[in-house]
PDB file of C-alpha atoms in Angstrom:
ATOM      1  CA  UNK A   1     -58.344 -22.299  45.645  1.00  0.00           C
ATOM      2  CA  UNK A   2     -54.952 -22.247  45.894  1.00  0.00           C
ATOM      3  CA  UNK A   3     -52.477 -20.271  48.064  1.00  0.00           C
ATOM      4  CA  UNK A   4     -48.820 -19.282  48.066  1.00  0.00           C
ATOM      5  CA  UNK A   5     -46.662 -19.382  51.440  1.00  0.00           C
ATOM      6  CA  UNK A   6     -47.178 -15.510  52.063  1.00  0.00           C
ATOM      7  CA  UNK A   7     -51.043 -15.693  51.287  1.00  0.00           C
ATOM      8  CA  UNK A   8     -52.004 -18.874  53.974  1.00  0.00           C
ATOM      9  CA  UNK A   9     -49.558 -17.558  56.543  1.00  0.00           C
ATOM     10  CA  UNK A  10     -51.660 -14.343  56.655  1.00  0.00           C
ATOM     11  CA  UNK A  11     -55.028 -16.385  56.693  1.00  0.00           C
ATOM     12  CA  UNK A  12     -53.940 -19.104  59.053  1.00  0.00           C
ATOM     13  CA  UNK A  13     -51.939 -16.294  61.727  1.00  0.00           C
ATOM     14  CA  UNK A  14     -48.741 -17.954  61.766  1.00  0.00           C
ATOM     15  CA  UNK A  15     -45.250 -16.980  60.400  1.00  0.00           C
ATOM     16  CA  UNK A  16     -44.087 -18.308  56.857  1.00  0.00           C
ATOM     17  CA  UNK A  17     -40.889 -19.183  58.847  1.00  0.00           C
ATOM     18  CA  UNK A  18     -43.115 -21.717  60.431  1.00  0.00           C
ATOM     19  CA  UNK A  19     -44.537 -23.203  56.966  1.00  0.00           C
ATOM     20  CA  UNK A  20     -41.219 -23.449  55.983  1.00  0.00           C
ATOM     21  CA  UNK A  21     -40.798 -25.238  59.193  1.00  0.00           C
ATOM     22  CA  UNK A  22     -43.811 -27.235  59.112  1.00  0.00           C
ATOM     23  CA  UNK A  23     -42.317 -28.756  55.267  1.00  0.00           C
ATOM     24  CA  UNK A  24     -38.832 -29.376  56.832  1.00  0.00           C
ATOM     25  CA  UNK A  25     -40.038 -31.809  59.483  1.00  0.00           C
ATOM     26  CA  UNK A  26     -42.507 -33.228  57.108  1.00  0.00           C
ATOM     27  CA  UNK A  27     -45.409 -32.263  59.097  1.00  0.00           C
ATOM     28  CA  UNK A  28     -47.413 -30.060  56.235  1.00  0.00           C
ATOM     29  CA  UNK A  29     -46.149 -30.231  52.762  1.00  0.00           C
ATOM     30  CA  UNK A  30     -47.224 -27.237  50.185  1.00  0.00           C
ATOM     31  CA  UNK A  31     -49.209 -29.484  46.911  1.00  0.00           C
ATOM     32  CA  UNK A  32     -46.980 -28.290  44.649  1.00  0.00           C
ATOM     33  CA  UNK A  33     -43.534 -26.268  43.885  1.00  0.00           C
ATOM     34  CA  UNK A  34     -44.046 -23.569  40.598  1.00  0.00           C
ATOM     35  CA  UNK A  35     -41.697 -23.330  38.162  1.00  0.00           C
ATOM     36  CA  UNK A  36     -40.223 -20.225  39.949  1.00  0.00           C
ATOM     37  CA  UNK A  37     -39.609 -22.246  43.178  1.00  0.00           C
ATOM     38  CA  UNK A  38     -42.138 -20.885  45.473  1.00  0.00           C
ATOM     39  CA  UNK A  39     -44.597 -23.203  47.554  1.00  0.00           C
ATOM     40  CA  UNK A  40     -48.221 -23.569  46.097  1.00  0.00           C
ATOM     41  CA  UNK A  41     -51.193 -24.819  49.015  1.00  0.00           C
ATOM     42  CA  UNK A  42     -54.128 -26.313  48.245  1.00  0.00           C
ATOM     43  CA  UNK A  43     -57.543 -26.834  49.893  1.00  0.00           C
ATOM     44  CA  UNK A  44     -55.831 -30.023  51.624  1.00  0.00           C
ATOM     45  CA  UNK A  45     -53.254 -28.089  52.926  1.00  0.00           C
ATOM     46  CA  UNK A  46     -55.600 -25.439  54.101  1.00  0.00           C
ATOM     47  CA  UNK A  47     -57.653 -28.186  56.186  1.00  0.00           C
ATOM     48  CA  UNK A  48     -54.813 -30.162  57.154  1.00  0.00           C
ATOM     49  CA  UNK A  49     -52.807 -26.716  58.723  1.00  0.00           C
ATOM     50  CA  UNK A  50     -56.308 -25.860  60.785  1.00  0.00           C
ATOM     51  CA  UNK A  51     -56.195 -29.304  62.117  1.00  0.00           C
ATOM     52  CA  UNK A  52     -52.441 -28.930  63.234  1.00  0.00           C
ATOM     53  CA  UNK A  53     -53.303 -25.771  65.161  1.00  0.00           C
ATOM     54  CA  UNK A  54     -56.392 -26.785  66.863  1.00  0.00           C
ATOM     55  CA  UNK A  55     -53.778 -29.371  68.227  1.00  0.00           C
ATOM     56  CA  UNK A  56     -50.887 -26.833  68.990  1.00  0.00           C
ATOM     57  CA  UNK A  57     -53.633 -25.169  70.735  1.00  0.00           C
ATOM     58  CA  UNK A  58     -54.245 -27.794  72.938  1.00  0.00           C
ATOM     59  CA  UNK A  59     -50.838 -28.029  73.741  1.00  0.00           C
ATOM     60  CA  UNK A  60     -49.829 -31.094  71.505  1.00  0.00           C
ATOM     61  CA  UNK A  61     -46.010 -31.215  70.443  1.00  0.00           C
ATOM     62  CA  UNK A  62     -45.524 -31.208  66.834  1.00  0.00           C
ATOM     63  CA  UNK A  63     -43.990 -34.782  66.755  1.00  0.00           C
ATOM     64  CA  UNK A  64     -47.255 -36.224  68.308  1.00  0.00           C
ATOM     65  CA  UNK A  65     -49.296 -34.238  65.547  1.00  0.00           C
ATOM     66  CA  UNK A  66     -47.425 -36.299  63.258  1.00  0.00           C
ATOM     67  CA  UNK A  67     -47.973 -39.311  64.411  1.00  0.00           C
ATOM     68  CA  UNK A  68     -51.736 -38.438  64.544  1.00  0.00           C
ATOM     69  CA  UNK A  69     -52.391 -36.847  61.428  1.00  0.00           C
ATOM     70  CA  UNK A  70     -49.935 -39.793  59.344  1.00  0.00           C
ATOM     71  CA  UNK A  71     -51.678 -42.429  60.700  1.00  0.00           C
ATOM     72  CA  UNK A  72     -53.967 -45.048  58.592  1.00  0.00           C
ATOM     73  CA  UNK A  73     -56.631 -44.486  60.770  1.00  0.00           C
ATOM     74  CA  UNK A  74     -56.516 -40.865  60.863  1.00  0.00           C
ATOM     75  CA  UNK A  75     -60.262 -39.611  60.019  1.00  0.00           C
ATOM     76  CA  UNK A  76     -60.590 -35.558  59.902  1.00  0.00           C
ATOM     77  CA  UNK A  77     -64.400 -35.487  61.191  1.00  0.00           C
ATOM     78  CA  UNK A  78     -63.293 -37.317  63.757  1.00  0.00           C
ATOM     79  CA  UNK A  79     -60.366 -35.403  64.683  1.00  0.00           C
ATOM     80  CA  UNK A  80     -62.434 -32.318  64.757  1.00  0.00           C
ATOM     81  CA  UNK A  81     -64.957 -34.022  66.609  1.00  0.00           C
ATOM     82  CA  UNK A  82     -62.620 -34.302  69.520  1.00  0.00           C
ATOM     83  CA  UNK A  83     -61.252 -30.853  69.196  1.00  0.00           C
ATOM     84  CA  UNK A  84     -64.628 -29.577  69.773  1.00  0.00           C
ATOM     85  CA  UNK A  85     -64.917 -31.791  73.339  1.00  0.00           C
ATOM     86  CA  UNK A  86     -61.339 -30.740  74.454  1.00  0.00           C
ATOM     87  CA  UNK A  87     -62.493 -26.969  73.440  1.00  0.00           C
ATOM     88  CA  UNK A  88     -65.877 -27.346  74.824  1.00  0.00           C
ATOM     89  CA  UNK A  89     -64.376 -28.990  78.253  1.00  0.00           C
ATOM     90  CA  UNK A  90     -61.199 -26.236  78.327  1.00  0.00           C
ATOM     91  CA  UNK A  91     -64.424 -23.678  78.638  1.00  0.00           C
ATOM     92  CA  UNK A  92     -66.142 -25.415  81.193  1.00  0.00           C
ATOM     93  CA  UNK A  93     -62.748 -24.883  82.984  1.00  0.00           C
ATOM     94  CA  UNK A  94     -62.082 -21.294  81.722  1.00  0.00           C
ATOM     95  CA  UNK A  95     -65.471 -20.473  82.958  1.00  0.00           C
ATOM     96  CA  UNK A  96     -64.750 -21.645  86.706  1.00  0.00           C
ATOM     97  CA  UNK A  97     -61.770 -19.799  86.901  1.00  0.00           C
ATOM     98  CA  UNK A  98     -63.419 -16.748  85.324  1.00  0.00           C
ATOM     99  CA  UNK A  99     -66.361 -17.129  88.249  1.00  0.00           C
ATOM    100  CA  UNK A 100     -64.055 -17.765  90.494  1.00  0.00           C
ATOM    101  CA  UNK A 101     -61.814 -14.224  90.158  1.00  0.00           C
ATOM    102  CA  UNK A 102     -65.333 -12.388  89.669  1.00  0.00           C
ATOM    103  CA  UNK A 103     -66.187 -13.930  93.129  1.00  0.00           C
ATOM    104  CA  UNK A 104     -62.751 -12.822  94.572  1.00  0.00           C
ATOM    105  CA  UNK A 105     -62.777  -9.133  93.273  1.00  0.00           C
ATOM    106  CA  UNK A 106     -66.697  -9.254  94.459  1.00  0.00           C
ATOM    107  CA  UNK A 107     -65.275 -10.743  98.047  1.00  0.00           C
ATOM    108  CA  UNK A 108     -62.465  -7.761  98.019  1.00  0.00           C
ATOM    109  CA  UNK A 109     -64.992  -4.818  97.742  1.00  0.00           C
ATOM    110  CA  UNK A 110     -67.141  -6.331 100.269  1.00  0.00           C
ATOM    111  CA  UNK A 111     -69.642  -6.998  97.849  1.00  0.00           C
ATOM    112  CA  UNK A 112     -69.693 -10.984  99.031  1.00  0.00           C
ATOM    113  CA  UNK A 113     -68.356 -13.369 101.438  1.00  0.00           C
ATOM    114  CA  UNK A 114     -66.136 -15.693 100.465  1.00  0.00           C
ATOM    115  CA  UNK A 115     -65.164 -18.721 102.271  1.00  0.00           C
ATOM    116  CA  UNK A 116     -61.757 -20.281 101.692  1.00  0.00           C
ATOM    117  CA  UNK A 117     -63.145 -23.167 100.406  1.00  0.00           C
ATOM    118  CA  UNK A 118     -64.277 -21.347  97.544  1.00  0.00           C
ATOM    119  CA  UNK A 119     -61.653 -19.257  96.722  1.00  0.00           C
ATOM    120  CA  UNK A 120     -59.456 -22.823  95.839  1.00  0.00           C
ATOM    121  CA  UNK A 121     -62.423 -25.110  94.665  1.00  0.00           C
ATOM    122  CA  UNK A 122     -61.923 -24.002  90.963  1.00  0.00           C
ATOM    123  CA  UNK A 123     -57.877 -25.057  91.231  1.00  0.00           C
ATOM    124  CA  UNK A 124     -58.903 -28.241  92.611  1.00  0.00           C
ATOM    125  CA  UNK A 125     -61.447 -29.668  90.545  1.00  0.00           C
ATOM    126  CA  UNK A 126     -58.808 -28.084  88.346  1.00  0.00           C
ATOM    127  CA  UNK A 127     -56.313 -30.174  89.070  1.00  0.00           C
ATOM    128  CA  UNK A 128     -58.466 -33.015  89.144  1.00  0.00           C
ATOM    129  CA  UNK A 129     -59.504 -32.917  85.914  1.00  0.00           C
ATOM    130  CA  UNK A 130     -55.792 -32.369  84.536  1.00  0.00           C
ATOM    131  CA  UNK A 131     -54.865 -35.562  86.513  1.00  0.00           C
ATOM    132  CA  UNK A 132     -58.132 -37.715  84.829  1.00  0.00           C
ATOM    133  CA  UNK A 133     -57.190 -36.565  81.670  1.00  0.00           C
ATOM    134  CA  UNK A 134     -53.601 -37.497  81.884  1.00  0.00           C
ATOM    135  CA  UNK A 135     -53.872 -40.503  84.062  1.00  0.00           C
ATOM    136  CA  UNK A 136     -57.567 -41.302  84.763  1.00  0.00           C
ATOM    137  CA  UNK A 137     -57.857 -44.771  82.112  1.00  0.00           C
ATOM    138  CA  UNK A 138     -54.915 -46.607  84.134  1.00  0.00           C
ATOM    139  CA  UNK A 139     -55.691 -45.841  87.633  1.00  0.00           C
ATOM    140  CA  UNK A 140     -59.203 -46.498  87.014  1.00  0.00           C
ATOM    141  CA  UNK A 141     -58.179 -49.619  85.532  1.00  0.00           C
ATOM    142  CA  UNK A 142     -55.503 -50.279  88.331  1.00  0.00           C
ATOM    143  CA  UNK A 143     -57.501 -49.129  91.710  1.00  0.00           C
ATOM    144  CA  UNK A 144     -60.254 -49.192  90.350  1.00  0.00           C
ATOM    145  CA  UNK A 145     -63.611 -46.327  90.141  1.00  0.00           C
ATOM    146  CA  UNK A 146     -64.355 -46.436  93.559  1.00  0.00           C
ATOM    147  CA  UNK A 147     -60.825 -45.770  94.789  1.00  0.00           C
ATOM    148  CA  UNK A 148     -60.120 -43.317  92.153  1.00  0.00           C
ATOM    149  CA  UNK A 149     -63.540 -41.538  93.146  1.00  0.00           C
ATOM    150  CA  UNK A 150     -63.231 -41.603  96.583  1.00  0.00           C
ATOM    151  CA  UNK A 151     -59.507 -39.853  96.671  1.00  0.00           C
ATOM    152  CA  UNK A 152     -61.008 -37.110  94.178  1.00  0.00           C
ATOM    153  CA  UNK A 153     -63.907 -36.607  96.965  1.00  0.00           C
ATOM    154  CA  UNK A 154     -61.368 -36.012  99.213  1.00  0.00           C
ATOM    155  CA  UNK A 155     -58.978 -33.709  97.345  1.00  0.00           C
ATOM    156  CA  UNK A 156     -62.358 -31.293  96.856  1.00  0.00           C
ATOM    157  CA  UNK A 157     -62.895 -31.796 100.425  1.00  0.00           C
ATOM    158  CA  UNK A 158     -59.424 -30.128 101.054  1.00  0.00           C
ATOM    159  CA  UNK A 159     -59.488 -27.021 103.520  1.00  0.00           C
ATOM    160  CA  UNK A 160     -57.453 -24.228 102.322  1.00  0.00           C
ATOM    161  CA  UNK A 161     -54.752 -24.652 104.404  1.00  0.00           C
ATOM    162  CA  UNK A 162     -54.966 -28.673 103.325  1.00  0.00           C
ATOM    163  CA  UNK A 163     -54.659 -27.473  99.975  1.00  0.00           C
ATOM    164  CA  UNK A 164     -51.316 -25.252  99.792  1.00  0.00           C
ATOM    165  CA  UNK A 165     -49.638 -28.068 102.251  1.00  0.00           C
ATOM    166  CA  UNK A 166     -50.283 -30.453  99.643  1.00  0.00           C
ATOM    167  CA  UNK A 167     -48.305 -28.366  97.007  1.00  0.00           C
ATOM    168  CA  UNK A 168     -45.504 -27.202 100.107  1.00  0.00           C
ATOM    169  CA  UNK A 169     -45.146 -30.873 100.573  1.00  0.00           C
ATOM    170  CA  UNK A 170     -44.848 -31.749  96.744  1.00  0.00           C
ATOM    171  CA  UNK A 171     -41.996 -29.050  96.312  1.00  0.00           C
ATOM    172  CA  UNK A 172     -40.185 -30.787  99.529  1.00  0.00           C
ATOM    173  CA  UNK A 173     -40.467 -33.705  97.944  1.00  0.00           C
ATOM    174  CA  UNK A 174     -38.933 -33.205  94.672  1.00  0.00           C
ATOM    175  CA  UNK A 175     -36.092 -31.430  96.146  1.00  0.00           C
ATOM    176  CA  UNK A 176     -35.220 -34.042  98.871  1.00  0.00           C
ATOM    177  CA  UNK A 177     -34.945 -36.421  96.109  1.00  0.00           C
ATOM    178  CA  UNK A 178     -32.796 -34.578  93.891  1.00  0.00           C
ATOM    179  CA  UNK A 179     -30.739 -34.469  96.748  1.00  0.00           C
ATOM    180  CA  UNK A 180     -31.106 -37.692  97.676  1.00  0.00           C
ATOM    181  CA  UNK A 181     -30.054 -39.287  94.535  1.00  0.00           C
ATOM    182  CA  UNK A 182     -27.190 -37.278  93.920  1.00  0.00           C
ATOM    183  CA  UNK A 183     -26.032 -39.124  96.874  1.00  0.00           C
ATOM    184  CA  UNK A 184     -26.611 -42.098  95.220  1.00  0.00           C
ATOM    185  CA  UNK A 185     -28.353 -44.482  97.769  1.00  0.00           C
ATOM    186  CA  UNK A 186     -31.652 -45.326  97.886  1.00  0.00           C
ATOM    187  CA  UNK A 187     -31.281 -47.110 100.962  1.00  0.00           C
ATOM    188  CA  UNK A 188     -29.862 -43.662 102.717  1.00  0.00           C
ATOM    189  CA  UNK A 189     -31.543 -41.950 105.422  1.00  0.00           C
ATOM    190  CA  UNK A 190     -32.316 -39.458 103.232  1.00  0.00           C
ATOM    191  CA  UNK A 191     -33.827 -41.478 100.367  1.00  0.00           C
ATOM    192  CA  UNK A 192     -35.929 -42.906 103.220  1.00  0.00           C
ATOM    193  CA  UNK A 193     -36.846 -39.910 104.678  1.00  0.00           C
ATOM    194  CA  UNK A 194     -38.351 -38.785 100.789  1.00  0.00           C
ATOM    195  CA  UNK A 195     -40.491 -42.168 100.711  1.00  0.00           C
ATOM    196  CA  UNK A 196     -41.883 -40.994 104.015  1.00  0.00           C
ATOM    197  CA  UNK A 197     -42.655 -37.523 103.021  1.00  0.00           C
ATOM    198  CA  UNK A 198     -44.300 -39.378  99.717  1.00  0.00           C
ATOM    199  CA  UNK A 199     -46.303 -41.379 102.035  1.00  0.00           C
ATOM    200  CA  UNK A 200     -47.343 -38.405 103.906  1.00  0.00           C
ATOM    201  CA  UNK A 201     -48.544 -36.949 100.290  1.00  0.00           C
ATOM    202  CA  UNK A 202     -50.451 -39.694  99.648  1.00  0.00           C
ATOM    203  CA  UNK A 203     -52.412 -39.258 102.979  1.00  0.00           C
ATOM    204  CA  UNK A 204     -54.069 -35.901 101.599  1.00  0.00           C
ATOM    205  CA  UNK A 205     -55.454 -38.171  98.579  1.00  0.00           C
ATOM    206  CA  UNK A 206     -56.210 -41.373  99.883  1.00  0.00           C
ATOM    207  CA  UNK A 207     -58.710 -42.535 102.357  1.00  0.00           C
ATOM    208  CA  UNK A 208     -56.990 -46.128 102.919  1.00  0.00           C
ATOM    209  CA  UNK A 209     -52.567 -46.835 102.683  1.00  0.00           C
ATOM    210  CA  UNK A 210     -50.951 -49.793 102.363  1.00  0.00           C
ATOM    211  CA  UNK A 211     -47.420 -50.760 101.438  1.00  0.00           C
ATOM    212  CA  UNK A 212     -48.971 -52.396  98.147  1.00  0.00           C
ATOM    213  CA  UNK A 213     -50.769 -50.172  96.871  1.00  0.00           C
ATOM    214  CA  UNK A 214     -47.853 -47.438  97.539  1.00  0.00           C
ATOM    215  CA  UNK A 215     -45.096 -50.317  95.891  1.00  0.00           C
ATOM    216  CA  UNK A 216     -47.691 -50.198  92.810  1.00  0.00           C
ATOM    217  CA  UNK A 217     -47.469 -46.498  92.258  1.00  0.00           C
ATOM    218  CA  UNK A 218     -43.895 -46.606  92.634  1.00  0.00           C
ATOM    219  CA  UNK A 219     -43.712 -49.585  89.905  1.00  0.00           C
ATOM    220  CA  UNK A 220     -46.046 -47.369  87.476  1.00  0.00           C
ATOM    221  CA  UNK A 221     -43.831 -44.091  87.876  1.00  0.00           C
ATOM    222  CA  UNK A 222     -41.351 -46.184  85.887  1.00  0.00           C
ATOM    223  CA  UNK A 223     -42.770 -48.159  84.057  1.00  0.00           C
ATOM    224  CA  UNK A 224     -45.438 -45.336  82.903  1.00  0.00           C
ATOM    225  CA  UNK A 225     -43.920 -42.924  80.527  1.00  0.00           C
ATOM    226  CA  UNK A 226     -45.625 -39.594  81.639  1.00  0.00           C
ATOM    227  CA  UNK A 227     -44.829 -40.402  85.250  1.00  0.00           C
ATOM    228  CA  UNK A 228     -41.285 -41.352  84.330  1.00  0.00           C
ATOM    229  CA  UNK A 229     -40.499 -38.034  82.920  1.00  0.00           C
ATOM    230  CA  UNK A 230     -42.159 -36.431  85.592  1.00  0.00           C
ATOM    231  CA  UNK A 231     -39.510 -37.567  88.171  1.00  0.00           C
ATOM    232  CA  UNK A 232     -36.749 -37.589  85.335  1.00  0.00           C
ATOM    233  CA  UNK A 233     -37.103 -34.110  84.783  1.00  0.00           C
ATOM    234  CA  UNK A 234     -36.173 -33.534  88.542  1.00  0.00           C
ATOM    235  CA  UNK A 235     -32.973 -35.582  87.670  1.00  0.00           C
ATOM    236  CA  UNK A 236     -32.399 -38.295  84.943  1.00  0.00           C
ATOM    237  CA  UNK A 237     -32.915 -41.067  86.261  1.00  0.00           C
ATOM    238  CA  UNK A 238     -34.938 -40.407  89.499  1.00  0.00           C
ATOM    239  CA  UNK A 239     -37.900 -42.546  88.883  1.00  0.00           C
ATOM    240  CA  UNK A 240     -35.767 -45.782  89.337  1.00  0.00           C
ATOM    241  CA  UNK A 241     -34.244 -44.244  92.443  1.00  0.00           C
ATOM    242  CA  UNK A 242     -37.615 -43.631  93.908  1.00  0.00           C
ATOM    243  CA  UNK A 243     -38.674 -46.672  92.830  1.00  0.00           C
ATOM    244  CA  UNK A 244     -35.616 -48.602  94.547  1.00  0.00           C
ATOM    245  CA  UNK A 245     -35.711 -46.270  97.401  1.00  0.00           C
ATOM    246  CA  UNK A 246     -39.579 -47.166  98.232  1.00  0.00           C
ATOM    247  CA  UNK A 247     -39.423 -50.999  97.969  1.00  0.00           C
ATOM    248  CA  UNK A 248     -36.814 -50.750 100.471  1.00  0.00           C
ATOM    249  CA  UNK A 249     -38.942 -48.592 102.653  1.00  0.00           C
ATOM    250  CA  UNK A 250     -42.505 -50.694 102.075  1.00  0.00           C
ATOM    251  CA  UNK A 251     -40.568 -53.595 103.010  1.00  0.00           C
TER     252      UNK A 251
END
């Protein structure tokens, strides 16, 4: 079966602005033009758009779509095999949050007690799972499982109070080094006083510190491309002054 632009951008949900869009950047081409100029979809097409929104869904950006779906080694079952366990684990985590607001209206009519460390267990295992999925294959590999497990034990083992200084001290952090760097020093008394706050971070997640292991992380926030931007997006060019700041403070 075959569709015009109009026809699969009412099936599929989506704007023919962003067909049009989708054949600008190369990304999903229509199979054919007609002789009056209008775009012509196939049954490849069709499967081919469903696969690029079940990965704008996940939060994918387009030019990493791309990459996946033009690659030689791009296999559709398999691709949809792994939409299903990203769907199937964003439940799991829809679900926890869901229980855990049912508890909380429950808790506010006096229906239940709830203890503090529930109301903030589903954001942390939350937030541990985000952090696996980004990050969990190198710093498995790099500190290895029982590391890595032990400092997830101990974020769930966070008290309430634990848990909200944890982001506080996060938000410090990335402020006192945007205004650290613009001074331009990573020696200065306030880039020091930032690697010290970053140490204290580090306290709430791990059970053992030393300068190593600390000059590690700082070598993998630039030389790691989602932890670059991380710290970049503070300030270009932060995650080398971090960096530089914190092999002067491990020293």
């Amino acid at each position: 079966m075959e569709y015009s632009i109009n026809q699969l951008a009412k099936l599929a949900g989506v704007s023919t602005r962003t067909l049009r869009y989708y054949d600008e950047v190369q990304l999903l081409s229509p199979k054919r033009t007609s002789s009056n100029g209008y775009r012509v979809y196939g049954q490849q097409e069709v499967d081919l758009l469903q696969q690029i929104l079940f990965y704008r869904e996940l939060g994918m950006p387009l030019d990493e779509i791309k990459n996946i779906i033009s690659s030689k080694d791009y296999d559709a079952v398999t691709s949809l095999q792994s939409h299903l366990a990203a769907l199937k684990e964003k439940k799991q985590q829809m679900e926890r949050l869901i229980a855990n607001v049912e508890k909380t209206i429950a808790a506010s009519k006096g229906e239940i007690t709830m203890s503090d460390k529930e109301k903030f267990e589903g954001f942390k295992q939350q937030m541990i799972e985000d952090n696996e999925k980004q990050y969990g294959a190198e710093i498995r590999e790099t500190y290895g499982d029982a590391v890595v497990d032990a400092s997830n034990a101990k974020m769930m083992g966070l008290t309430a109070e634990a848990y909200e200084a944890t982001q506080a001290l996060s938000q410090q952090i990335n402020q006192s080094l945007k205004a650290a760097f613009e001074q331009g020093d990573p020696s200065s008394e306030a880039a020091q006083a930032v690697c010290a706050l970053h140490q204290q971070w580090l306290g709430h997640f791990w059970n053992h510190y030393s300068k190593e292991a600390h000059l590690s992380l700082a070598q993998t926030y630039v030389d790691d491309p989602r932890f670059k931007k991380y710290y970049d997006d503070i300030a270009e060019g932060c995650a080398v002054f971090l960096r530089d700041a914190l092999q002067i403070y491990c020293q």
